[in-house]
Short mmCIF file of C-alpha atoms in Angstrom, two decimals:
data_model
loop_
_atom_site.label_atom_id
_atom_site.label_comp_id
_atom_site.label_asym_id
_atom_site.label_seq_id
_atom_site.Cartn_x
_atom_site.Cartn_y
_atom_site.Cartn_z
CA MET A 1366 19.26 -32.76 14.12
CA ALA A 1367 22.53 -30.91 13.66
CA SER A 1368 22.72 -27.71 11.64
CA SER A 1369 23.77 -28.11 8.11
CA VAL A 1370 25.62 -24.80 8.41
CA ALA A 1371 29.24 -24.88 9.51
CA PRO A 1372 29.62 -23.58 13.03
CA ARG A 1373 31.32 -20.23 13.63
CA SER A 1374 34.11 -19.55 16.10
CA GLU A 1375 33.02 -17.87 19.21
CA ASN A 1376 36.58 -16.77 20.09
CA ARG A 1377 36.74 -13.55 17.99
CA PRO A 1378 34.44 -11.10 16.40
CA GLN A 1379 32.99 -12.25 13.02
CA THR A 1380 32.76 -9.59 10.30
CA THR A 1381 32.58 -11.31 6.88
CA GLY A 1382 29.48 -12.06 4.72
CA ALA A 1383 26.81 -10.50 2.72
CA PRO A 1384 24.90 -7.38 3.79
CA ALA A 1385 21.75 -8.10 5.62
CA ARG A 1386 19.60 -5.17 4.85
CA PRO A 1387 18.83 -2.71 2.01
CA GLY A 1388 18.25 0.94 2.85
CA THR A 1389 20.53 3.95 3.48
CA THR A 1390 23.37 3.56 5.88
CA THR A 1391 22.10 6.63 7.80
CA THR A 1392 18.69 5.03 8.40
CA ARG A 1393 20.22 1.64 9.31
CA HIS A 1394 22.70 3.22 11.78
CA ARG A 1395 20.04 5.44 13.38
CA GLU A 1396 17.85 2.45 14.03
CA LEU A 1397 20.74 0.28 15.41
CA LEU A 1398 21.99 3.17 17.68
CA SER A 1399 18.53 3.55 19.08
CA GLY A 1400 18.13 -0.08 19.94
CA LEU A 1401 21.62 -0.68 21.30
CA THR A 1402 21.54 2.32 23.64
CA ALA A 1403 17.89 1.80 24.81
CA ARG A 1404 16.87 0.30 28.25
CA PRO A 1405 16.50 -2.54 27.83
CA LYS A 1406 18.73 -3.00 24.75
CA HIS A 1407 17.18 -4.48 21.78
CA LEU A 1408 17.85 -5.57 18.21
CA ALA A 1409 15.12 -6.02 15.58
CA THR A 1410 14.65 -9.58 14.34
CA LYS A 1411 15.26 -8.54 10.75
CA TRP A 1412 19.01 -8.08 11.51
CA LEU A 1413 19.40 -11.79 12.01
CA TYR A 1414 18.70 -12.52 8.16
CA ASP A 1415 21.97 -12.21 6.25
CA ALA A 1416 22.75 -15.06 3.94
CA CYS A 1417 23.89 -17.15 6.85
CA GLY A 1418 20.93 -16.29 8.98
CA SER A 1419 18.56 -17.31 6.13
CA GLU A 1420 20.23 -20.69 5.91
CA LEU A 1421 20.09 -21.12 9.70
CA TYR A 1422 16.43 -20.16 9.73
CA THR A 1423 15.59 -22.73 7.18
CA ASP A 1424 17.48 -25.27 9.27
CA ILE A 1425 15.28 -24.31 12.32
CA THR A 1426 12.20 -25.32 10.45
CA ARG A 1427 13.61 -28.76 10.08
CA GLN A 1428 14.18 -29.19 13.90
CA PRO A 1429 11.78 -31.71 15.68
CA GLU A 1430 10.71 -28.99 17.99
CA TYR A 1431 9.62 -26.58 15.26
CA TYR A 1432 6.02 -27.51 14.43
CA ILE A 1433 4.97 -24.46 12.41
CA ASP A 1434 5.99 -25.80 8.95
CA GLU A 1435 4.34 -28.99 9.60
CA ALA A 1436 1.10 -27.38 10.65
CA GLU A 1437 1.10 -25.14 7.65
CA HIS A 1438 1.63 -27.98 5.33
CA GLU A 1439 -1.18 -29.80 6.94
CA ILE A 1440 -3.57 -26.88 6.54
CA ILE A 1441 -2.55 -25.84 2.91
CA GLY A 1442 -2.44 -29.42 1.82
CA ARG A 1443 -6.02 -29.86 3.00
CA ARG A 1444 -7.29 -26.56 1.99
CA GLY A 1445 -5.30 -25.63 -1.02
CA ALA A 1446 -8.03 -26.38 -3.54
CA GLU A 1447 -10.46 -24.49 -1.45
CA ILE A 1448 -8.36 -21.51 -1.20
CA ALA A 1449 -7.73 -21.50 -5.04
CA ALA A 1450 -11.42 -21.68 -5.78
CA LEU A 1451 -12.01 -18.85 -3.31
CA THR A 1452 -9.47 -16.40 -4.55
CA ARG A 1453 -8.89 -17.26 -8.11
CA ALA A 1454 -5.66 -15.51 -7.85
CA ARG A 1455 -3.74 -14.54 -10.92
CA THR A 1456 -0.79 -13.25 -8.85
CA LEU A 1457 0.62 -14.81 -5.75
CA VAL A 1458 2.77 -12.45 -3.56
CA ASP A 1459 4.79 -14.39 -0.98
CA LEU A 1460 5.91 -12.03 1.68
CA GLY A 1461 9.13 -13.20 3.44
CA ALA A 1462 9.44 -16.13 1.06
CA GLY A 1463 12.86 -17.54 2.05
CA SER A 1464 13.31 -20.79 0.36
CA GLY A 1465 9.68 -20.80 -0.93
CA ARG A 1466 8.85 -24.15 0.50
CA LYS A 1467 5.92 -22.94 2.49
CA THR A 1468 3.95 -21.83 -0.62
CA ARG A 1469 4.64 -24.58 -3.00
CA LEU A 1470 1.47 -26.62 -2.13
CA LEU A 1471 -0.52 -23.26 -2.78
CA ILE A 1472 1.29 -22.67 -6.14
CA ASP A 1473 0.40 -26.36 -7.12
CA ALA A 1474 -3.30 -25.70 -6.10
CA LEU A 1475 -3.62 -22.24 -7.93
CA LEU A 1476 -1.94 -23.74 -11.02
CA ALA A 1477 -4.40 -26.75 -10.97
CA ALA A 1478 -7.26 -24.32 -10.80
CA GLY A 1479 -5.99 -22.57 -13.95
CA SER A 1480 -5.76 -19.01 -12.49
CA LEU A 1481 -2.26 -18.37 -11.48
CA GLU A 1482 -0.03 -16.49 -13.96
CA GLN A 1483 2.53 -14.70 -11.77
CA TYR A 1484 4.47 -15.56 -8.49
CA VAL A 1485 6.32 -12.68 -6.69
CA PRO A 1486 8.42 -13.96 -3.86
CA VAL A 1487 9.68 -11.10 -1.49
CA ASP A 1488 12.51 -11.61 0.82
CA VAL A 1489 15.52 -9.72 2.21
CA SER A 1490 17.85 -12.50 1.20
CA SER A 1491 18.62 -12.42 -2.58
CA ALA A 1492 20.47 -15.73 -2.21
CA ALA A 1493 17.34 -17.43 -0.96
CA LEU A 1494 15.24 -15.93 -3.72
CA ARG A 1495 17.55 -17.05 -6.37
CA THR A 1496 17.63 -20.65 -5.20
CA ALA A 1497 13.84 -20.77 -4.85
CA ALA A 1498 13.22 -19.07 -8.18
CA ARG A 1499 15.56 -21.51 -10.00
CA ALA A 1500 13.85 -24.59 -8.42
CA LEU A 1501 10.31 -23.40 -9.13
CA GLY A 1502 11.30 -22.23 -12.69
CA SER A 1503 12.36 -25.71 -13.42
CA ASP A 1504 9.15 -27.37 -12.20
CA CYS A 1505 6.72 -24.59 -13.45
CA PRO A 1506 7.97 -23.26 -16.85
CA GLY A 1507 4.83 -21.53 -17.77
CA LEU A 1508 4.74 -19.49 -14.47
CA ARG A 1509 6.17 -15.94 -14.59
CA ILE A 1510 8.43 -15.70 -11.61
CA VAL A 1511 9.42 -12.11 -10.34
CA PRO A 1512 11.70 -12.20 -7.38
CA HIS A 1513 11.64 -9.02 -5.20
CA THR A 1514 14.60 -8.37 -2.80
CA ALA A 1515 13.22 -6.15 -0.27
CA GLU A 1516 11.52 -6.08 3.31
CA PHE A 1517 7.98 -7.48 3.34
CA THR A 1518 6.76 -3.88 3.95
CA ALA A 1519 8.13 -2.36 0.81
CA PRO A 1520 5.91 -1.35 -2.18
CA LEU A 1521 5.54 -4.05 -4.69
CA GLY A 1522 4.91 -1.95 -7.85
CA LEU A 1523 2.02 -4.37 -9.09
CA ASP A 1524 -0.12 -3.23 -12.06
CA PRO A 1525 -3.94 -3.30 -11.48
CA GLN A 1526 -4.27 -5.92 -14.28
CA ASP A 1527 -2.18 -8.36 -12.20
CA GLY A 1528 -5.23 -8.84 -10.03
CA PRO A 1529 -6.78 -10.77 -8.31
CA VAL A 1530 -3.74 -10.70 -6.13
CA LEU A 1531 -3.30 -13.16 -3.08
CA LEU A 1532 -0.64 -12.22 -0.60
CA THR A 1533 0.67 -14.74 1.84
CA PHE A 1534 2.38 -14.02 5.12
CA PHE A 1535 3.20 -17.41 6.63
CA GLY A 1536 5.39 -18.62 9.46
CA ALA A 1537 5.45 -16.72 12.81
CA THR A 1538 6.41 -13.50 11.27
CA PHE A 1539 3.27 -11.63 12.02
CA GLY A 1540 3.87 -12.49 15.72
CA ASN A 1541 7.47 -11.05 15.47
CA LEU A 1542 5.83 -7.51 15.05
CA ARG A 1543 4.66 -5.47 18.04
CA PRO A 1544 0.93 -4.41 18.20
CA PRO A 1545 1.53 -0.95 16.69
CA GLU A 1546 3.71 -2.58 13.97
CA ARG A 1547 1.00 -5.09 13.25
CA ARG A 1548 -1.52 -2.39 12.85
CA THR A 1549 0.74 -0.44 10.52
CA PHE A 1550 1.52 -3.68 8.53
CA LEU A 1551 -2.24 -4.58 8.08
CA ALA A 1552 -3.07 -0.95 7.22
CA ALA A 1553 -0.38 -0.79 4.59
CA LEU A 1554 -1.64 -3.95 3.04
CA ARG A 1555 -5.23 -2.77 3.12
CA ALA A 1556 -4.08 0.41 1.09
CA ARG A 1557 -2.79 -1.97 -1.62
CA MET A 1558 -5.70 -4.27 -1.74
CA ARG A 1559 -8.73 -4.10 -3.92
CA PRO A 1560 -12.00 -6.00 -3.70
CA GLY A 1561 -11.11 -9.49 -4.93
CA ASP A 1562 -7.62 -9.50 -3.52
CA GLY A 1563 -6.79 -11.53 -0.42
CA LEU A 1564 -4.29 -12.09 2.21
CA LEU A 1565 -3.43 -15.62 3.75
CA LEU A 1566 -2.15 -14.72 7.30
CA GLY A 1567 -0.25 -17.44 9.35
CA THR A 1568 -0.69 -17.09 13.11
CA ASP A 1569 0.90 -19.24 15.76
CA LEU A 1570 -1.69 -20.06 18.46
CA VAL A 1571 -1.43 -19.96 22.27
CA LYS A 1572 -0.84 -23.55 23.51
CA ASP A 1573 1.13 -25.25 26.28
CA VAL A 1574 4.26 -23.37 27.32
CA ALA A 1575 6.69 -26.28 26.83
CA THR A 1576 5.73 -26.64 23.19
CA MET A 1577 5.95 -22.93 22.47
CA THR A 1578 9.35 -22.31 24.15
CA ALA A 1579 10.91 -25.52 22.70
CA ALA A 1580 10.35 -24.22 19.18
CA TYR A 1581 12.74 -21.23 19.98
CA ASP A 1582 15.25 -23.21 22.11
CA ASP A 1583 15.94 -26.49 20.11
CA ARG A 1584 18.29 -29.06 21.52
CA ALA A 1585 20.58 -28.93 18.44
CA GLY A 1586 21.24 -25.19 19.24
CA VAL A 1587 20.34 -23.95 15.76
CA THR A 1588 17.96 -21.27 17.14
CA ALA A 1589 20.80 -20.00 19.40
CA ALA A 1590 23.11 -19.96 16.34
CA PHE A 1591 20.57 -17.94 14.44
CA VAL A 1592 20.09 -15.40 17.15
CA LYS A 1593 23.81 -15.08 17.77
CA ASN A 1594 24.25 -14.55 14.05
CA GLY A 1595 22.72 -11.11 14.65
CA LEU A 1596 26.00 -10.24 16.41
CA THR A 1597 27.90 -11.12 13.27
CA VAL A 1598 25.69 -8.80 11.36
CA LEU A 1599 26.44 -5.98 13.80
CA ASN A 1600 30.17 -6.56 13.56
CA ARG A 1601 30.03 -6.31 9.80
CA GLU A 1602 27.43 -3.37 9.71
CA LEU A 1603 29.11 -1.36 12.41
CA ASP A 1604 32.70 -2.59 12.53
CA ALA A 1605 31.66 -3.77 16.05
CA THR A 1606 33.57 -6.02 18.56
CA PHE A 1607 30.77 -8.37 19.73
CA ARG A 1608 32.06 -11.92 20.49
CA GLN A 1609 29.36 -14.58 20.31
CA GLY A 1610 31.09 -16.40 23.29
CA ASP A 1611 30.12 -13.39 25.58
CA PHE A 1612 26.38 -14.25 25.36
CA THR A 1613 24.01 -17.13 26.08
CA HIS A 1614 20.66 -17.48 24.19
CA ARG A 1615 17.53 -17.52 26.16
CA ALA A 1616 13.79 -18.07 25.09
CA ILE A 1617 11.45 -16.66 27.68
CA TRP A 1618 7.80 -17.01 27.89
CA ASN A 1619 5.94 -13.89 28.88
CA PRO A 1620 2.48 -14.99 30.20
CA HIS A 1621 1.02 -11.43 30.35
CA LEU A 1622 1.81 -10.52 26.91
CA GLU A 1623 1.31 -14.17 25.61
CA ARG A 1624 4.70 -14.21 23.65
CA VAL A 1625 8.05 -15.85 23.52
CA GLU A 1626 10.95 -13.45 24.08
CA ASN A 1627 14.28 -14.27 22.45
CA ALA A 1628 17.27 -12.59 24.11
CA LEU A 1629 21.00 -12.85 24.34
CA GLN A 1630 22.34 -12.77 27.95
CA ALA A 1631 25.69 -11.29 28.79
CA ARG A 1632 27.82 -14.08 30.45
CA ARG A 1633 30.08 -11.34 31.85
CA ALA A 1634 30.36 -7.54 32.30
CA HIS A 1635 32.07 -6.26 29.20
CA ARG A 1636 32.12 -3.34 26.56
CA VAL A 1637 31.58 -3.43 22.89
CA ASP A 1638 32.95 -0.86 20.48
CA LEU A 1639 30.80 0.53 17.61
CA PRO A 1640 33.30 2.44 15.45
CA ALA A 1641 30.74 3.15 12.75
CA LEU A 1642 28.52 5.01 15.31
CA GLY A 1643 31.39 6.64 17.34
CA ARG A 1644 30.09 4.78 20.43
CA THR A 1645 31.15 2.17 23.05
CA ILE A 1646 28.37 0.36 24.86
CA SER A 1647 28.57 -1.58 28.21
CA PHE A 1648 26.79 -4.80 29.26
CA ASP A 1649 26.45 -5.77 32.86
CA HIS A 1650 26.65 -9.48 33.78
CA GLY A 1651 23.38 -11.04 33.06
CA GLU A 1652 22.07 -8.14 31.01
CA LEU A 1653 19.68 -9.01 28.25
CA LEU A 1654 19.85 -7.86 24.58
CA HIS A 1655 16.26 -8.53 23.34
CA VAL A 1656 16.22 -9.94 19.91
CA GLY A 1657 12.69 -10.16 18.86
CA VAL A 1658 9.39 -11.53 20.26
CA SER A 1659 7.08 -14.11 18.95
CA THR A 1660 3.61 -13.33 20.00
CA LYS A 1661 0.96 -16.20 20.14
CA PHE A 1662 -2.64 -15.64 19.16
CA ARG A 1663 -6.16 -16.41 19.81
CA GLU A 1664 -8.92 -16.43 17.18
CA ARG A 1665 -10.86 -13.57 18.74
CA GLY A 1666 -7.64 -11.39 18.93
CA VAL A 1667 -6.76 -12.01 15.38
CA ARG A 1668 -10.29 -11.07 14.04
CA ASP A 1669 -10.20 -7.78 16.13
CA GLU A 1670 -6.81 -6.82 14.91
CA VAL A 1671 -7.87 -7.38 11.36
CA ALA A 1672 -11.18 -5.67 11.67
CA ALA A 1673 -9.56 -2.64 13.02
CA THR A 1674 -7.94 -1.95 9.63
CA ASP A 1675 -11.11 -2.31 7.55
CA LEU A 1676 -10.28 -5.84 6.58
CA ARG A 1677 -12.17 -9.04 7.64
CA VAL A 1678 -11.41 -12.73 8.24
CA SER A 1679 -13.55 -14.56 5.78
CA HIS A 1680 -12.13 -18.01 6.57
CA TRP A 1681 -10.28 -19.53 9.52
CA TRP A 1682 -8.38 -22.84 9.27
CA THR A 1683 -6.29 -24.67 11.89
CA ASP A 1684 -4.37 -27.97 11.92
CA ASP A 1685 -5.82 -30.83 13.71
CA ALA A 1686 -3.84 -30.09 16.96
CA ARG A 1687 -4.98 -26.39 16.88
CA ARG A 1688 -1.36 -25.30 17.10
CA TYR A 1689 -1.44 -22.90 14.23
CA ALA A 1690 -3.98 -20.99 12.00
CA VAL A 1691 -4.10 -19.78 8.46
CA SER A 1692 -6.79 -17.11 7.88
CA LEU A 1693 -8.10 -15.77 4.64
CA ILE A 1694 -8.46 -11.84 4.91
CA THR A 1695 -10.25 -9.82 2.43
CA VAL A 1696 -11.51 -6.26 2.07
CA ALA A 1697 -14.36 -5.47 4.40
CA ASP A 1698 -17.64 -5.14 2.52
CA ARG A 1699 -18.26 -1.52 3.77
CA THR A 1700 -14.96 -0.37 2.15
CA THR A 1701 -15.41 -1.60 -1.30
CA ALA A 1702 -16.12 1.82 -2.53
CA HIS A 1703 -12.46 2.51 -1.97
CA GLY A 1704 -11.14 -0.05 -4.21
CA THR A 1705 -8.77 2.20 -6.26
CA HIS A 1706 -5.82 1.89 -4.02
CA PRO A 1707 -2.50 1.13 -5.74
CA HIS A 1708 -0.58 -1.99 -4.92
#
């Protein structure tokens, strides 16, 4: 299936478009300088998500090789009523909401159960949030929709009376985080959660290598365009001189760490100017610019990571093919005395 987003020329640097990230320029530039001058060079996945990147990511989920949306819909379609009965959530917080398609079945189930009053989609793309909010507002006029343009780690400012709160973190985003980042993320959520709150966590499971790598290297080239869009973001953010045609996209399976590693490989030796940083960086022929990882999980590992932050997996559901899991995570019983943490 071809991308619905018009292709960009690879013959010159791309510098137009909307900003990709909130935050101070100093903080952003410090982070980018650290990654682009490291050995090996790396770029955080979040830098792929400007307006174009968000559209491309939505298009990735429509590719035949991408099974995660299908698996999520199977699980939530089958377990939505059960989840609604277990959580009785008044507020649903959708971390990394994007277009919001992933949680629509869950919203319908919570509305049918009579508990849901407020939906808070959180995403870095304000355009995606506006589109999702308009569509949902038309279909669910009685639901309070509060879009929140921010990274999924940002404070939400929820009031205690908004609970019980159900947070969702779907897709493969949890696997995009490195182990220390996953611990920090879960600990931050734990600090916001009270007894009665819950987290629905999506985790992509270890399976045959061909299936896993194909999901990040589709035949239509949409994932490659998505990853290369990070160069467009860098050109805009840093007034840089990256050229998409100087790189080839690669999806590499790392069997030791059980993760797919996305990278851009230099097709020739060249230099890139970064005027906003006052630096020039060099790429050797064949050198990799690492652009995020997608860790694959096993049930035991997920339970251990969750338990390490005083949370517990109370329910674990997979699709029939056991490609993907959604787990309901709650506050561990021994920590209920600490239920006064702010959201």
